[in-house]
Amino acid sequence: DDFAVSQNPNSRKGGLIGLAATAIALGKHINDHLSHLVPPVLACFCDQDSRVRYYACEALYNISKASRGKLLMFFNRIFDGLSKLAADPDPNVKNGAELLDRLMKDIVSESSTFNIEAFMDLLRERIYTSNPFVRQFLVSWVRALDAVPQFDVIPHLPVFIDGLFVILSDDSKEIRKMCQAVLGELLGGVKRYNGTVNYAAMINIVALHSQSADQLIQFTALQWMKEFLNLAGRRLLPYTSSMLAAILP
């Protein structure tokens, strides 16, 4: 790992190649060495040299394949790095980061110990980003976790529902379509897991977005409000004024 933190970019690239090869060679014994392998690779995610960033993605991919769930002790730092690499100006780096991201989603979906509460803290810190690539990255993680039966994201909706409606206003049609689909999937989850839904924490957020000048946001928010009324009924009486403000012209 001394080469991976060298001042010379070629040495850093060589160090990363060496770490990746070491990960493959260690095989099932890799877990005893993660504390030495992972930190120097993560440090290279922010390298000024795009080739170093690319090799860092490749190295961590190989480490991840060998270690699987044991790597989750570094999840917060990996997620932070991937959220930045999602907006990398170099297409090769972005491609490498996307491959690693898909593998991380697979590893998380297999895990019985993944800390979804800690993930929500990471999401809360980033959900209001204006970068379209990071927005796409975040929405993809919400969708991935919502698709895993052992992770119930519905109780955590108040953390990120407002941010999703903000992302729904993105200039990119692809991101708007993706976000709309995820909001639809989450609304389906609200109907299935009615008992775990914190309506009180979300009704004012939904009511506010139902007054948006953006037709897609307005329509989507009104759908959510309709379902909230159907499912929660009298529990929403204290919020009548905000709902009326949303509905009446």
XYZ file of C-alpha atoms in Angstrom:
249
model
C 0.000 0.000 0.000
C 3.037 2.344 0.142
C 2.955 2.501 -3.664
C -0.778 3.332 -3.648
C -0.115 6.467 -1.584
C 3.066 7.466 -3.446
C 3.543 11.003 -4.779
C 4.186 9.495 -8.230
C 0.967 8.741 -10.165
C 2.573 5.799 -11.994
C 3.581 4.323 -8.650
C 0.025 4.805 -7.386
C -1.336 2.975 -10.427
C 1.167 0.177 -9.886
C 0.265 -0.001 -6.218
C -3.432 -0.313 -7.034
C -2.765 -3.076 -9.561
C -0.721 -4.834 -6.883
C -3.504 -4.496 -4.298
C -6.052 -5.879 -6.777
C -3.786 -8.844 -7.563
C -3.221 -9.431 -3.848
C -6.981 -9.502 -3.262
C -7.416 -12.169 -5.931
C -4.488 -14.227 -4.604
C -5.708 -14.106 -0.993
C -9.088 -15.542 -1.977
C -11.017 -16.689 1.081
C -8.265 -15.381 3.382
C -8.811 -11.789 2.289
C -11.016 -10.815 5.230
C -8.047 -10.765 7.616
C -6.354 -8.144 5.446
C -9.176 -5.747 4.534
C -7.947 -3.046 6.913
C -4.708 -2.922 4.910
C -6.217 -3.304 1.437
C -9.257 -1.000 1.434
C -8.144 2.388 2.897
C -5.358 3.095 0.343
C -7.750 2.218 -2.496
C -10.447 4.543 -1.157
C -7.888 7.339 -0.856
C -7.271 7.044 -4.610
C -10.950 7.678 -5.443
C -10.183 11.403 -5.163
C -6.884 11.301 -7.063
C -6.236 14.074 -9.591
C -5.139 11.497 -12.195
C -8.165 9.898 -13.873
C -6.248 6.668 -14.550
C -5.517 6.336 -10.842
C -9.227 6.787 -10.072
C -10.059 4.135 -12.663
C -7.552 1.649 -11.228
C -8.950 2.366 -7.763
C -12.419 1.309 -8.969
C -10.949 -1.813 -10.520
C -8.962 -2.668 -7.386
C -11.938 -2.246 -5.073
C -14.074 -4.307 -7.458
C -11.653 -7.219 -7.092
C -11.462 -6.771 -3.325
C -15.268 -6.641 -3.131
C -15.720 -9.811 -5.189
C -13.397 -11.700 -2.867
C -14.637 -10.329 0.470
C -18.378 -9.841 -0.239
C -20.290 -9.003 2.951
C -17.204 -8.439 5.106
C -16.524 -5.319 3.041
C -19.643 -3.646 4.460
C -17.607 -2.404 7.431
C -16.352 0.177 4.910
C -19.736 0.811 3.312
C -20.128 4.444 4.369
C -16.765 5.415 2.906
C -17.350 3.388 -0.258
C -20.795 4.941 -0.762
C -19.347 8.409 -0.263
C -16.667 7.697 -2.857
C -19.130 6.219 -5.356
C -21.469 9.208 -4.997
C -18.594 11.441 -6.092
C -17.374 9.143 -8.865
C -20.925 9.074 -10.278
C -20.256 12.626 -11.486
C -16.667 12.008 -12.618
C -15.782 13.875 -15.840
C -13.869 10.882 -17.216
C -16.168 8.321 -18.920
C -13.816 5.416 -18.157
C -13.855 6.254 -14.465
C -17.656 6.522 -14.524
C -17.919 3.121 -16.210
C -15.588 1.583 -13.629
C -17.567 3.174 -10.803
C -20.854 1.868 -12.246
C -19.519 -1.706 -12.312
C -18.398 -1.376 -8.693
C -21.736 0.198 -7.763
C -23.683 -2.726 -9.219
C -21.512 -5.167 -7.291
C -22.021 -3.210 -4.056
C -25.802 -3.346 -4.558
C -25.564 -7.127 -5.012
C -23.476 -7.472 -1.848
C -25.888 -5.325 0.170
C -28.899 -7.286 -1.111
C -27.285 -10.521 0.135
C -26.520 -9.116 3.579
C -28.561 -9.778 6.711
C -26.575 -7.235 8.727
C -26.721 -4.160 6.502
C -27.516 -1.076 8.593
C -30.359 0.664 6.768
C -30.607 3.382 9.436
C -26.986 4.362 8.794
C -27.697 4.350 5.059
C -30.579 6.771 5.581
C -28.162 9.181 7.249
C -25.975 9.025 4.130
C -29.011 9.576 1.918
C -30.246 12.517 4.009
C -26.884 14.258 3.577
C -26.967 13.963 -0.228
C -30.609 13.913 -1.363
C -30.738 17.645 -2.206
C -27.781 17.537 -4.594
C -28.321 19.390 -7.871
C -25.913 17.178 -9.825
C -27.955 15.001 -12.211
C -25.500 12.085 -12.097
C -25.503 11.998 -8.300
C -29.297 12.272 -8.315
C -29.492 9.258 -10.606
C -27.072 7.398 -8.336
C -29.144 8.117 -5.215
C -32.472 7.189 -6.814
C -30.938 3.927 -8.030
C -29.961 3.057 -4.445
C -33.437 3.809 -3.120
C -34.866 1.533 -5.810
C -32.314 -1.213 -5.108
C -33.015 -1.270 -1.366
C -36.779 -1.082 -1.837
C -36.561 -4.196 -4.020
C -34.949 -6.272 -1.239
C -37.600 -7.924 1.000
C -35.537 -7.808 4.203
C -35.091 -4.028 3.954
C -38.237 -2.068 4.795
C -37.598 1.450 3.509
C -41.195 2.601 4.039
C -40.733 3.703 7.691
C -37.828 5.846 6.493
C -39.781 7.691 3.789
C -39.862 11.001 5.732
C -36.062 11.135 5.409
C -36.020 11.343 1.623
C -39.532 11.800 0.182
C -39.136 15.571 -0.181
C -35.793 15.087 -1.903
C -37.341 12.665 -4.398
C -40.010 15.209 -5.331
C -37.238 17.777 -5.837
C -35.351 15.321 -8.083
C -38.591 14.840 -10.037
C -38.056 18.388 -11.325
C -34.711 17.510 -12.955
C -34.114 18.732 -16.506
C -33.256 15.211 -17.659
C -36.245 13.231 -18.948
C -34.449 10.017 -18.052
C -34.001 11.057 -14.416
C -37.592 12.319 -14.152
C -38.888 9.022 -15.571
C -36.686 7.003 -13.209
C -37.710 9.061 -10.187
C -41.404 8.865 -11.099
C -41.131 5.074 -11.357
C -39.440 4.829 -7.954
C -42.076 7.081 -6.371
C -44.723 4.783 -7.849
C -43.004 1.719 -6.398
C -42.730 3.391 -3.001
C -46.407 4.339 -3.065
C -47.167 0.684 -3.696
C -45.115 -0.089 -0.596
C -47.133 2.453 1.403
C -50.307 0.553 0.466
C -48.768 -2.808 1.426
C -47.184 -1.677 4.706
C -49.798 0.782 5.882
C -49.063 0.140 9.568
C -45.433 1.307 9.339
C -46.164 4.562 7.471
C -45.612 7.884 9.238
C -48.303 9.890 7.446
C -48.055 12.856 9.803
C -44.389 13.391 8.901
C -45.138 13.437 5.169
C -48.573 14.941 4.522
C -47.401 18.559 4.576
C -44.519 17.690 2.233
C -46.886 16.010 -0.226
C -49.415 18.865 0.065
C -46.699 21.417 -0.709
C -45.557 19.567 -3.843
C -49.153 19.154 -5.021
C -49.152 22.939 -5.531
C -46.092 22.793 -7.806
C -46.179 24.542 -11.179
C -44.566 21.414 -12.621
C -47.414 19.201 -13.857
C -45.599 15.911 -13.237
C -44.758 16.856 -9.651
C -48.287 18.137 -9.038
C -49.922 15.016 -10.480
C -47.602 12.651 -8.561
C -48.090 14.507 -5.271
C -51.874 14.470 -5.686
C -51.714 10.701 -6.214
C -49.825 10.372 -2.939
C -52.287 12.636 -1.128
C -55.241 10.618 -2.409
C -53.709 7.383 -1.124
C -52.820 8.993 2.206
C -56.454 10.034 2.642
C -57.694 6.566 1.687
C -55.290 4.811 4.044
C -55.001 7.166 7.013
C -58.450 8.773 6.994
C -59.286 10.610 10.220
C -55.672 10.535 11.376
C -55.029 13.343 8.889
C -57.724 15.686 10.253
C -55.131 17.906 11.986
C -53.650 18.594 8.531
C -56.911 19.581 6.836
C -55.832 23.191 6.193
C -52.700 22.228 4.266
C -54.618 19.641 2.242
C -57.375 22.119 1.377
C -54.777 24.673 0.329
C -53.369 22.058 -2.027
C -56.714 21.060 -3.531
C -58.633 24.332 -3.749
C -57.765 26.829 -6.511
